[in-house]
Short mmCIF file of C-alpha atoms (C1' of nucleotides) in Angstrom, two decimals:
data_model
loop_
_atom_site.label_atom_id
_atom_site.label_comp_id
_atom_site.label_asym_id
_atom_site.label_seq_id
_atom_site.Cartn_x
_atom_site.Cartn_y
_atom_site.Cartn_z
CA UNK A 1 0.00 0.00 0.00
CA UNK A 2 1.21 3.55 -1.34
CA UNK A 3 2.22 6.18 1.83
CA UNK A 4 -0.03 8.89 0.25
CA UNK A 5 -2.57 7.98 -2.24
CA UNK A 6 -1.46 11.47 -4.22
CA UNK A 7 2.01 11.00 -4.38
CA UNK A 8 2.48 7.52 -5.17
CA UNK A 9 0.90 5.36 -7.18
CA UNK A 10 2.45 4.09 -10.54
CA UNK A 11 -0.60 5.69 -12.48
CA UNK A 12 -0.95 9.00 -11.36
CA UNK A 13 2.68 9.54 -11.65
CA UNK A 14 2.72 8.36 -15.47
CA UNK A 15 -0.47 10.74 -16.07
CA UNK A 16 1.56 13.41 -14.61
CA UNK A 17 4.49 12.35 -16.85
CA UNK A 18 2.09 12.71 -19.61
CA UNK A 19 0.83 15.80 -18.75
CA UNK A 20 3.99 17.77 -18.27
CA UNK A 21 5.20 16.07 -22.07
CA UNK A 22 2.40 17.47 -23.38
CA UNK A 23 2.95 20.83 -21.99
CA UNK A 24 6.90 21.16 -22.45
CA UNK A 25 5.77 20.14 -25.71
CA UNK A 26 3.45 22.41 -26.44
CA UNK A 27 5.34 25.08 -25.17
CA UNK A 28 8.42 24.70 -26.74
CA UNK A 29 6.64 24.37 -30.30
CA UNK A 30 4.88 27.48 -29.89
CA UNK A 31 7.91 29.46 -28.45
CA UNK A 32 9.95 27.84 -31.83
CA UNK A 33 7.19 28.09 -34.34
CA UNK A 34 3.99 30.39 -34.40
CA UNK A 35 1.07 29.23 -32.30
CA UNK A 36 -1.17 28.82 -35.28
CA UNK A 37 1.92 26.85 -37.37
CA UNK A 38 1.71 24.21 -35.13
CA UNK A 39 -0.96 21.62 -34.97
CA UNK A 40 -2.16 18.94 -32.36
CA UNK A 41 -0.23 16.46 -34.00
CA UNK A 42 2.57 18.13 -33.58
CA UNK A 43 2.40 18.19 -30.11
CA UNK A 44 1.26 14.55 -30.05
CA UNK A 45 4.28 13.45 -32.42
CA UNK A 46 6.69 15.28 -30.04
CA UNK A 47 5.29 13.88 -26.49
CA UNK A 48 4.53 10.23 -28.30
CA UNK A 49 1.28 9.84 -27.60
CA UNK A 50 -2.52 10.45 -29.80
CA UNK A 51 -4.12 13.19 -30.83
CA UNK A 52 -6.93 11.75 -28.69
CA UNK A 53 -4.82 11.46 -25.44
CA UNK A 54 -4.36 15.38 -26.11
CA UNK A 55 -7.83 16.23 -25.70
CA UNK A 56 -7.96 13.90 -22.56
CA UNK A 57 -5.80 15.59 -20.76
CA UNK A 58 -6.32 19.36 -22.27
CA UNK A 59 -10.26 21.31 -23.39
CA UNK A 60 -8.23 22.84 -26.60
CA UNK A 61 -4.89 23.51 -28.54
CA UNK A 62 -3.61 26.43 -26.21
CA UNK A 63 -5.20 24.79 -22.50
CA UNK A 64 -1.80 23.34 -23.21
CA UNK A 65 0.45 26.17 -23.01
CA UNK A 66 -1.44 27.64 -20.11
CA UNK A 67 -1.59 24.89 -17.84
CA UNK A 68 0.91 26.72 -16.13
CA UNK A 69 -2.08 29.25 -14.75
CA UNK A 70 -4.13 26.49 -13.16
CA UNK A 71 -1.22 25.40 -11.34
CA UNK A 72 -0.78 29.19 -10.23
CA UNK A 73 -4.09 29.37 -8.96
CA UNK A 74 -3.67 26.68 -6.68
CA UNK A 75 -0.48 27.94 -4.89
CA UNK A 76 -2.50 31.56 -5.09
CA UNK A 77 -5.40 29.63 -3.09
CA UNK A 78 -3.03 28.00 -0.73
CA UNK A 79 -0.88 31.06 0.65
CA UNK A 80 -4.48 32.73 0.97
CA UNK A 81 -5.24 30.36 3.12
CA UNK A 82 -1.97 30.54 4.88
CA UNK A 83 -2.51 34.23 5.85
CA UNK A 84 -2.98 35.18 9.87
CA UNK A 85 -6.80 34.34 11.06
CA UNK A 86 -7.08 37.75 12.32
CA UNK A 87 -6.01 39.37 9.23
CA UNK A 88 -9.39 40.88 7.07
CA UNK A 89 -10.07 39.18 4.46
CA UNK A 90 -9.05 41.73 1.80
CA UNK A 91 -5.90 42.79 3.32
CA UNK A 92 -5.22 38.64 3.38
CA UNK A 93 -5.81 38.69 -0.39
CA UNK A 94 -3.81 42.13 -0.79
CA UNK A 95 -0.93 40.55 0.99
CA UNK A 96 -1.56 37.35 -0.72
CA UNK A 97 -1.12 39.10 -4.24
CA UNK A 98 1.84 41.18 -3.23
CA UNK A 99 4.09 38.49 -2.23
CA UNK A 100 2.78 36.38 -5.38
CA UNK A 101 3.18 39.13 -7.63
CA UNK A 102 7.48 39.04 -7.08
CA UNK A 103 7.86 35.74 -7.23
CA UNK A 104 5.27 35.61 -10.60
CA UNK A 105 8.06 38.12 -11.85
CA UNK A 106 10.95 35.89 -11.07
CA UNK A 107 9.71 32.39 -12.15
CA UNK A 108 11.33 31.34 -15.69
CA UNK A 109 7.79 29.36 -16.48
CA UNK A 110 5.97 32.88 -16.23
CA UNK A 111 8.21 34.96 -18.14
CA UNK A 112 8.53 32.59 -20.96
CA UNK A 113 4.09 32.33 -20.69
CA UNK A 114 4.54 36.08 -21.06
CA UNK A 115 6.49 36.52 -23.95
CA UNK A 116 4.94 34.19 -25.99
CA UNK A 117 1.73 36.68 -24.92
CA UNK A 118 3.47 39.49 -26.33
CA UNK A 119 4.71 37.59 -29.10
CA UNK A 120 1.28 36.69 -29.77
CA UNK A 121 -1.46 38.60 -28.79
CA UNK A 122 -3.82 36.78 -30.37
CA UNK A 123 -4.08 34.40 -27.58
CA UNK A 124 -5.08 36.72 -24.82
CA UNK A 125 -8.14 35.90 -24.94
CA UNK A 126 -7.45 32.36 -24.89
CA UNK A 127 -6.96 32.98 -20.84
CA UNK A 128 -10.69 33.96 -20.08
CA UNK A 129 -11.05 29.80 -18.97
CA UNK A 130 -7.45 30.57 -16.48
CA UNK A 131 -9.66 33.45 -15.35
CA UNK A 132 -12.61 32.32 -14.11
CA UNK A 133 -11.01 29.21 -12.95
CA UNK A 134 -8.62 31.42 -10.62
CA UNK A 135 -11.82 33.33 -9.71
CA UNK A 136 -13.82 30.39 -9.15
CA UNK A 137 -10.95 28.57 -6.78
CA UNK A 138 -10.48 31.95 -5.00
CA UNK A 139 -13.80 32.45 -4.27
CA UNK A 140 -14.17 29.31 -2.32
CA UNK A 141 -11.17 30.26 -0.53
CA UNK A 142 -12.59 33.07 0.41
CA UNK A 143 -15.68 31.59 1.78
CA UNK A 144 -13.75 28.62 3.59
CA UNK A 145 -12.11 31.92 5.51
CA UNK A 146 -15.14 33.86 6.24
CA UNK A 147 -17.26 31.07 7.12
CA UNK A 148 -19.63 32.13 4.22
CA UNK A 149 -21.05 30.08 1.59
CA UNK A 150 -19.20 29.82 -2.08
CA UNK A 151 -22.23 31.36 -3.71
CA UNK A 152 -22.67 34.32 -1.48
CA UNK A 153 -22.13 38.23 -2.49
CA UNK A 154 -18.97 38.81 -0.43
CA UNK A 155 -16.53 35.80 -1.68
CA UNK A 156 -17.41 36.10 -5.36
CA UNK A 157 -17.02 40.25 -5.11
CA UNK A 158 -13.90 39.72 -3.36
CA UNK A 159 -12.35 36.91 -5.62
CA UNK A 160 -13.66 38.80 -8.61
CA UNK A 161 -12.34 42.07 -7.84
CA UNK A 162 -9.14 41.44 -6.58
CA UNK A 163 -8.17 39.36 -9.71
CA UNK A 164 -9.76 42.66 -11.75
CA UNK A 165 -6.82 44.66 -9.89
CA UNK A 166 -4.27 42.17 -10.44
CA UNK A 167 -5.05 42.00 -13.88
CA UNK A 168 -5.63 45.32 -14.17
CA UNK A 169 -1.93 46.08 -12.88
CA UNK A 170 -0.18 43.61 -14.86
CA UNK A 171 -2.38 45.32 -18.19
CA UNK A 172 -0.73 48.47 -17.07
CA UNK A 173 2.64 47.83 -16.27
CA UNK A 174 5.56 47.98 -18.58
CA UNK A 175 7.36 44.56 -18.43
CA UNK A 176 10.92 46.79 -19.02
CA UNK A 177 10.34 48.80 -16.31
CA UNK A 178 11.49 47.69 -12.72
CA UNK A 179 9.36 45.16 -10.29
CA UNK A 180 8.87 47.11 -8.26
CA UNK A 181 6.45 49.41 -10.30
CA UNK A 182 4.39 46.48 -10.93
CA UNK A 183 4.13 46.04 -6.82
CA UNK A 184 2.94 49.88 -6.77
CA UNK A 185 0.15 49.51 -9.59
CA UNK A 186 -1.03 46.46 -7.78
CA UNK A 187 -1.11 48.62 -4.67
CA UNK A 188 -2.90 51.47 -5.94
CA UNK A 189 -5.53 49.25 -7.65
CA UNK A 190 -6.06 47.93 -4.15
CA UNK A 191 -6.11 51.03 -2.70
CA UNK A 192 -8.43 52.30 -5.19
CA UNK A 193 -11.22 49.20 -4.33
CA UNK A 194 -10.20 49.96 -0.31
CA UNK A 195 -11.42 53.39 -1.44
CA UNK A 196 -14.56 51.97 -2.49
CA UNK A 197 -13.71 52.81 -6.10
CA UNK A 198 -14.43 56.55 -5.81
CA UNK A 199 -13.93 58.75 -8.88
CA UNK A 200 -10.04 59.12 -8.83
CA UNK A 201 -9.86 62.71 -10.44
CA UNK A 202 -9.45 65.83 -8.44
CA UNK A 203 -10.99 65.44 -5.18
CA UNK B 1 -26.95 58.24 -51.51
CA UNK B 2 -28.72 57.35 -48.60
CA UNK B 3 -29.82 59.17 -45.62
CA UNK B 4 -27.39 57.51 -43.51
CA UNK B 5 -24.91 55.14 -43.87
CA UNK B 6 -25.85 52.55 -41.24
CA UNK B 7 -29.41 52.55 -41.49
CA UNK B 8 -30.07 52.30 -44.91
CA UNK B 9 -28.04 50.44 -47.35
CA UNK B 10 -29.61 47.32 -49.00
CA UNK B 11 -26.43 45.53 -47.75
CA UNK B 12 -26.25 46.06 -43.88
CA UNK B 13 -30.16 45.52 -44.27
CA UNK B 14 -29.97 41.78 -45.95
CA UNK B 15 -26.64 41.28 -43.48
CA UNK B 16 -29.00 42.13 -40.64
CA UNK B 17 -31.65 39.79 -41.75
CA UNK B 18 -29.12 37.10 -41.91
CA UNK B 19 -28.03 37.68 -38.53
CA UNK B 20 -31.16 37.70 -37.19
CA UNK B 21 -32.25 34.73 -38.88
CA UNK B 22 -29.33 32.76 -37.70
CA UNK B 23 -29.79 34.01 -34.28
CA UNK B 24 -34.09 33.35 -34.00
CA UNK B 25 -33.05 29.89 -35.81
CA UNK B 26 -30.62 28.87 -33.18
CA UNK B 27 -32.56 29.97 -30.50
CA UNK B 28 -35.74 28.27 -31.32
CA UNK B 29 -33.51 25.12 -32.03
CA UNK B 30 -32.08 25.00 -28.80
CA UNK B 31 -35.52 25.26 -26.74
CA UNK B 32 -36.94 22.37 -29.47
CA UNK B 33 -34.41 19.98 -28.99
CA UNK B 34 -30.94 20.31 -26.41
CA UNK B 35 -28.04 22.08 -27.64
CA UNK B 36 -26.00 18.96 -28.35
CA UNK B 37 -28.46 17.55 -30.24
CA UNK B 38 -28.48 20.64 -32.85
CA UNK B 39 -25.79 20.96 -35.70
CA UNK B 40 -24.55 24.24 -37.50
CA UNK B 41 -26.20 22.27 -40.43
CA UNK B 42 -29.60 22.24 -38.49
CA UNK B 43 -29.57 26.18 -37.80
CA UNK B 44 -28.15 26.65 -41.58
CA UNK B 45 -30.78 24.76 -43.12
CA UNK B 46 -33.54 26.97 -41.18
CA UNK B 47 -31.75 29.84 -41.70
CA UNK B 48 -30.96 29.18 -45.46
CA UNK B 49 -27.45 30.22 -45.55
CA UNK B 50 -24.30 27.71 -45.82
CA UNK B 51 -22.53 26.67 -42.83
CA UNK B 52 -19.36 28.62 -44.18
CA UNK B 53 -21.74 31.85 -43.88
CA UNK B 54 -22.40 30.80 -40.17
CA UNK B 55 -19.09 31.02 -38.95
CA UNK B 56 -18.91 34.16 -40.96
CA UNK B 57 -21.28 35.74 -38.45
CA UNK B 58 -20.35 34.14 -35.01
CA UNK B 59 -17.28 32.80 -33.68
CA UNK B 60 -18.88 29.89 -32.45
CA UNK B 61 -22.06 27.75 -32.55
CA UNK B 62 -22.80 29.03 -29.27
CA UNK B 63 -22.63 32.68 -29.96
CA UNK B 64 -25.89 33.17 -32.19
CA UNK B 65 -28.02 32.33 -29.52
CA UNK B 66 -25.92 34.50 -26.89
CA UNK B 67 -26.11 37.14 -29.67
CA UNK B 68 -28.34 38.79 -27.45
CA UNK B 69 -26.05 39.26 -24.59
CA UNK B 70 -23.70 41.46 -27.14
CA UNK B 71 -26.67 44.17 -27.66
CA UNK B 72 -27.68 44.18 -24.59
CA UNK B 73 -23.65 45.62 -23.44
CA UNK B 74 -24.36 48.06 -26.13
CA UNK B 75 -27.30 49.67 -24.48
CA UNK B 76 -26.02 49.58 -21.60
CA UNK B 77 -23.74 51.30 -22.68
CA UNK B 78 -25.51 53.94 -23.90
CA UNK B 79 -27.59 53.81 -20.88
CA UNK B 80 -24.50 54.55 -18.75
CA UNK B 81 -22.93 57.63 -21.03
CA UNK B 82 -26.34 59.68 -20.54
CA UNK B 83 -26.09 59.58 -16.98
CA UNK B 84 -25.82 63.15 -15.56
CA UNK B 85 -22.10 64.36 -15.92
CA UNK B 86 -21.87 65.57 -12.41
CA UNK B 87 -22.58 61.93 -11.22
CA UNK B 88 -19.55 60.44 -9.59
CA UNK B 89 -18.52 57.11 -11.96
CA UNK B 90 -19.19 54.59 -9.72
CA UNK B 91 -22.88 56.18 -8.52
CA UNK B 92 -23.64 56.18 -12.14
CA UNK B 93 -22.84 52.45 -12.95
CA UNK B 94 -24.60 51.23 -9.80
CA UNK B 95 -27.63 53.23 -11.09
CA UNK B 96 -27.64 52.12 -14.65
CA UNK B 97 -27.44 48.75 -13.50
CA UNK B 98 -29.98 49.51 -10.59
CA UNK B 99 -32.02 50.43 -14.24
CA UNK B 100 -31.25 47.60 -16.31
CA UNK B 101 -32.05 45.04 -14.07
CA UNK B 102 -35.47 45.80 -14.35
CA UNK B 103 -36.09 46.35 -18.16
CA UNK B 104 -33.76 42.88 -17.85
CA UNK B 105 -36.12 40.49 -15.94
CA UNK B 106 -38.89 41.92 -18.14
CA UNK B 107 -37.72 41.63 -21.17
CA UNK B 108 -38.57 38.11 -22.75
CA UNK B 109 -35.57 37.64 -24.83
CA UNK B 110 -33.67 37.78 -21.50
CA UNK B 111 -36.24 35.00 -19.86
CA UNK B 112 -35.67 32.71 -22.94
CA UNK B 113 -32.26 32.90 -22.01
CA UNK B 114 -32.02 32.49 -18.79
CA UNK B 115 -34.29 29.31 -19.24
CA UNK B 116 -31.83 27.82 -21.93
CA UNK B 117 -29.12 28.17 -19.40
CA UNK B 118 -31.14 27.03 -16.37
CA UNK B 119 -32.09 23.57 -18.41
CA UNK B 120 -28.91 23.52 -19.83
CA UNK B 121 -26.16 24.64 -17.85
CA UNK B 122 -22.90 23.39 -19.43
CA UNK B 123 -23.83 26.13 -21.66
CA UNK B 124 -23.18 29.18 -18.97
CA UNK B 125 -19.01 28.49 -19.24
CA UNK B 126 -19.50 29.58 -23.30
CA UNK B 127 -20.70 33.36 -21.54
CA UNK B 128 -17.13 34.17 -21.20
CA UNK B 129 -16.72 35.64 -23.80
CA UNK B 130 -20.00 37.35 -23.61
CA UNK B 131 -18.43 38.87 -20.38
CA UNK B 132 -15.35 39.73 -21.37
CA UNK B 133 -16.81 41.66 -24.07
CA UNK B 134 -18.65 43.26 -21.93
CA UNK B 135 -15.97 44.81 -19.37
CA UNK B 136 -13.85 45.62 -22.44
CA UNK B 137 -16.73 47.64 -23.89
CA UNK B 138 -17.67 49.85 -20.47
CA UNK B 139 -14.04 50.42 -19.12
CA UNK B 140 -13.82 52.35 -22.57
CA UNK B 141 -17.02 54.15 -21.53
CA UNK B 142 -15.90 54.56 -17.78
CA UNK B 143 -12.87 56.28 -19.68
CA UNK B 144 -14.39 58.24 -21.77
CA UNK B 145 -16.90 59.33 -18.81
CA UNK B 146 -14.11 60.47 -16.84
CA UNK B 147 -11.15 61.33 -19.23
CA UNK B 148 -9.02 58.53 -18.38
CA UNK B 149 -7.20 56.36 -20.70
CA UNK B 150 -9.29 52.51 -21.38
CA UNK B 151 -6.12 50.85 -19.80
CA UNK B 152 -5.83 53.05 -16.90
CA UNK B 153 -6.40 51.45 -13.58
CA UNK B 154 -9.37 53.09 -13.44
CA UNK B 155 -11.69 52.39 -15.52
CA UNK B 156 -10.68 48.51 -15.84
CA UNK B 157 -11.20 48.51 -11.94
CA UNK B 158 -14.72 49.43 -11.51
CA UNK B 159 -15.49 48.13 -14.84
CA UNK B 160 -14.71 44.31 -13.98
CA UNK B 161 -15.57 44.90 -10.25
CA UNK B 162 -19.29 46.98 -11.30
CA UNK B 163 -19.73 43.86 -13.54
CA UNK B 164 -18.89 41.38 -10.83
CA UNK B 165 -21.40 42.57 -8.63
CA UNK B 166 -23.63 41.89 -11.11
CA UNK B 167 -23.06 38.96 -12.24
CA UNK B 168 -22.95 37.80 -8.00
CA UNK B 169 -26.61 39.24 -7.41
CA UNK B 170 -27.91 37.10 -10.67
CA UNK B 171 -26.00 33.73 -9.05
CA UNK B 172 -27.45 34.37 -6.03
CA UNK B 173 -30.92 35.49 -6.89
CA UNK B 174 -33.47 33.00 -7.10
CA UNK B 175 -35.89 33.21 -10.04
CA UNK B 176 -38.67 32.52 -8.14
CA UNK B 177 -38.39 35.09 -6.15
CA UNK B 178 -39.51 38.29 -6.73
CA UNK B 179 -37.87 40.82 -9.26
CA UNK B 180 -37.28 43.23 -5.67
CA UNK B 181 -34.97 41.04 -4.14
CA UNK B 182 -33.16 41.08 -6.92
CA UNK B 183 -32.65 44.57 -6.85
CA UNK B 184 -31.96 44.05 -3.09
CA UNK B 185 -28.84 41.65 -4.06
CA UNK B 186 -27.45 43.90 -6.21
CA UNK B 187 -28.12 47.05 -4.06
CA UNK B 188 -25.56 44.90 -1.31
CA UNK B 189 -23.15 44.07 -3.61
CA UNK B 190 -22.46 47.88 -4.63
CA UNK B 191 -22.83 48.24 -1.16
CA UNK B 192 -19.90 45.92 -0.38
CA UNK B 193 -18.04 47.81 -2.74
CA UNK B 194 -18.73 50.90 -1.87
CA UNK B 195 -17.23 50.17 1.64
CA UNK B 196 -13.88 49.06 0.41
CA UNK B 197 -15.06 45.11 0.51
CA UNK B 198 -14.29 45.49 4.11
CA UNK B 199 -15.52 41.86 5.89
CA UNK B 200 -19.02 41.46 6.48
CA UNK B 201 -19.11 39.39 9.24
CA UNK B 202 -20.10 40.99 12.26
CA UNK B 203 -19.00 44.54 12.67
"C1'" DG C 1 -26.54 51.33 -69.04
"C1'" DT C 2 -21.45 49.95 -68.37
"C1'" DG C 3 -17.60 49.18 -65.70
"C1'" DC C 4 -15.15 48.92 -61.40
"C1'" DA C 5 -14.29 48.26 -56.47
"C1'" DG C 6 -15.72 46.29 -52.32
"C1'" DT C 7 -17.32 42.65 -49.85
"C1'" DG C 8 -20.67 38.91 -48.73
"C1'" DC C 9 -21.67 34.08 -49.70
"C1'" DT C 10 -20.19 29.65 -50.91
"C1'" DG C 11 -17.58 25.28 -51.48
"C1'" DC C 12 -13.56 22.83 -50.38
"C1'" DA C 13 -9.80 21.16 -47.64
"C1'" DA C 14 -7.55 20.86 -43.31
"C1'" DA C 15 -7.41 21.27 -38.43
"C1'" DA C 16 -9.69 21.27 -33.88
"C1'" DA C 17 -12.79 19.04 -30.77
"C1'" DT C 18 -16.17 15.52 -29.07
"C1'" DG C 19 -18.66 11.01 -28.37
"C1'" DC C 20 -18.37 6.20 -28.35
"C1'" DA C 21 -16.48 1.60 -28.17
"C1'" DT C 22 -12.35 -1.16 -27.52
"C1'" DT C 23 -8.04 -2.44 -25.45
"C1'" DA C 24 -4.63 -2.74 -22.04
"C1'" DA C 25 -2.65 -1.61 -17.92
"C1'" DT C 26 -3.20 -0.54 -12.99
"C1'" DG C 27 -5.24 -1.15 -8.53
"C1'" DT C 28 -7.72 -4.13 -5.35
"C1'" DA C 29 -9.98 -7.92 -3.06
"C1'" DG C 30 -10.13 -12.67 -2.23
"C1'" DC D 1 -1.88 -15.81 -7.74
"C1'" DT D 2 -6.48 -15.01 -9.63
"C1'" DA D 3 -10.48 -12.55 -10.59
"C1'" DC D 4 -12.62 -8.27 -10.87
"C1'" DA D 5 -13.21 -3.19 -11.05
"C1'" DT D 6 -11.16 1.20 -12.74
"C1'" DT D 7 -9.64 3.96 -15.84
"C1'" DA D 8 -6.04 5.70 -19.14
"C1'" DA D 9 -4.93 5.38 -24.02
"C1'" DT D 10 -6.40 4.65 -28.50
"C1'" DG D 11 -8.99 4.45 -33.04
"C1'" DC D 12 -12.92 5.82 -35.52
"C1'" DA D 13 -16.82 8.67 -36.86
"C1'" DT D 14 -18.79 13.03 -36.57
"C1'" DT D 15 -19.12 17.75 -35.67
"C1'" DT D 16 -17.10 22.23 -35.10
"C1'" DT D 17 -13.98 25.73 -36.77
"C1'" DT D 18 -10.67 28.05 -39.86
"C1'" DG D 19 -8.17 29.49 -44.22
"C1'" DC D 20 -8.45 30.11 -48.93
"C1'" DA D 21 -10.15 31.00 -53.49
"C1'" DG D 22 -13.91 31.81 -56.73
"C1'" DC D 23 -18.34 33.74 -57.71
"C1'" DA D 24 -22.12 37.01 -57.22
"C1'" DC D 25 -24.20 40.94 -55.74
"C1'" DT D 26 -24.21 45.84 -54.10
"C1'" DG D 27 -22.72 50.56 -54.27
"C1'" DC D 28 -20.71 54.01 -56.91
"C1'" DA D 29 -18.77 56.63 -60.91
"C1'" DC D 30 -19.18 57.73 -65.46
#
DNA sequence: GTGCAGTGCTGCAAAAATGCATTAATGTAG
DNA sequence: CTACATTAATGCATTTTTGCAGCACTGCAC
């Protein structure tokens, strides 16, 4: 009998191998080639296996490339829930995104995810499923911490709008200029919804 | 040459027929039977246009009968540009929502659809892009409204957070209720964000 | 009317995505 | 070890989606 049911086992560790072939795969086609230049079986030729198993594993062509987002969202929901008790829920999730947001900058996986973004903007939108999976997974966070229920106003608002700022930082921020500047756009966006989102100009 | 260039025009006119037919064909298809069980070819056929002219119109088979949803983010739109200048931003979204929700549970276009995606809800992932449309569409009018740039922080942040508290009053309300407590829910959530998302529990 | 430019519609071919049935390997109980 | 239950991988058929090229119609100028 296995120690942990996750870790071991013959067959989850040869999906995972699977998995990860797919996605170095895919990645490293799309980095070398143009996203739209490579096909399925491409990927399939290069990680040996069919262009069925793709689709088993992956809901389309670029889920691929950004598999590296789901796994981001579950570290994201994991130091939320790592925060103090007596920390507020939206300063846990404004801490949360600060210390996530240095380390996003730093990770090799993410930069490389972000150039081929730049490189092709024509899959932007191909992150709306990331999206509302992060929001989704954060939301339930949220409500495990407040003791509210998944569907209720005050998880989904705070999941929703906190991944808003965070996106609406990283839209903002010029990936030449330093870290740090991201860190202050993501601060000001959550100073601006601490604010209660007044109007900004001249007051 | 014609009065004006978007109303008449026996081109736009026949491309708005088209579009229309497509759309009414899908939408009656998908009550009739259950979206899997409809083909491109089905709606075509009832339509009278190819399949290749399908695709032409909407990105996927999906989109004609979520065609609606796209109008509906132009008026409201509209709806949120004629607001009084001196109204702060965010007072002026949570009132032109506090108006559309009304005219929305009303209006029977918006009923049909909310009872496709009630029978059939492996269809509410494919509003995504319906959403995302949406936020794109008013952070360009939230800029506009208050001089900003569309990829300030500004804009983007009470866009996708305005649109979030939305979209968290419809999950939560129940249809049998009454259209009130509808209003109630949403009423809250601006509420929520009008007070910085500070926690709910008991202060 | 004639001619020209723009662009919508269509068919065709290829790629992407899904459902279904089969096979083979893993995990489990006896 | 054997028998049985799970389920991952695959092939096949079908549908969905995209790119491309040709044809047809509209709008416009003369």
């Amino acid at each position: 009998m296995p120690a942990k049911a996750s870790s071991a086992g013959l067959r989850e560790q040869k999906k995972s191998e699977t998995r990860t072939a797919l996605r170095r795969a895919a990645v490293r086609l799309y980095a070398e080639k143009s996203p739209a230049a490579v096909t399925v079986q491409d990927i399939c030729a290069a990680a040996g296996v069919s262009t069925r198993t793709f689709f088993n594993y992956f809901e389309t062509k670029d889920d691929a490339v950004f598999d590296w987002d789901r796994r981001l969202s579950t570290q994201l929901v994991d130091a939320y829930l790592e925060r103090p008790a007596a920390e507020p829920p939206f300063d846990a999730l404004r801490r949360t995104l600060g210390t996530a947001v240095p380390l996003l900058v730093a990770d090799p996986g993410w930069r490389e995810r972000r150039r081929l973004l730049r490189a092709h903007p024509e899959l932007v939108p191909k992150l709306l499923h990331s999206n509302s999976h992060m929001a989704e997974v954060l939301a339930e966070a949220v409500a495990e911490r407040t003791g509210l229920r998944p569907d209720d106003l005050y998880p989904r608002l705070l999941a929703g709008a906190g991944l808003t700022a965070l996106r609406a930082a990283l839209r903002r921020w010029d990936p030449e200029a330093s870290d740090a500047a991201l860190l202050d756009l993501l601060d000001e966006a959550f100073g601006m919804l601490a604010a209660g989102l007044a109007d900004p100009r001249g007051d």
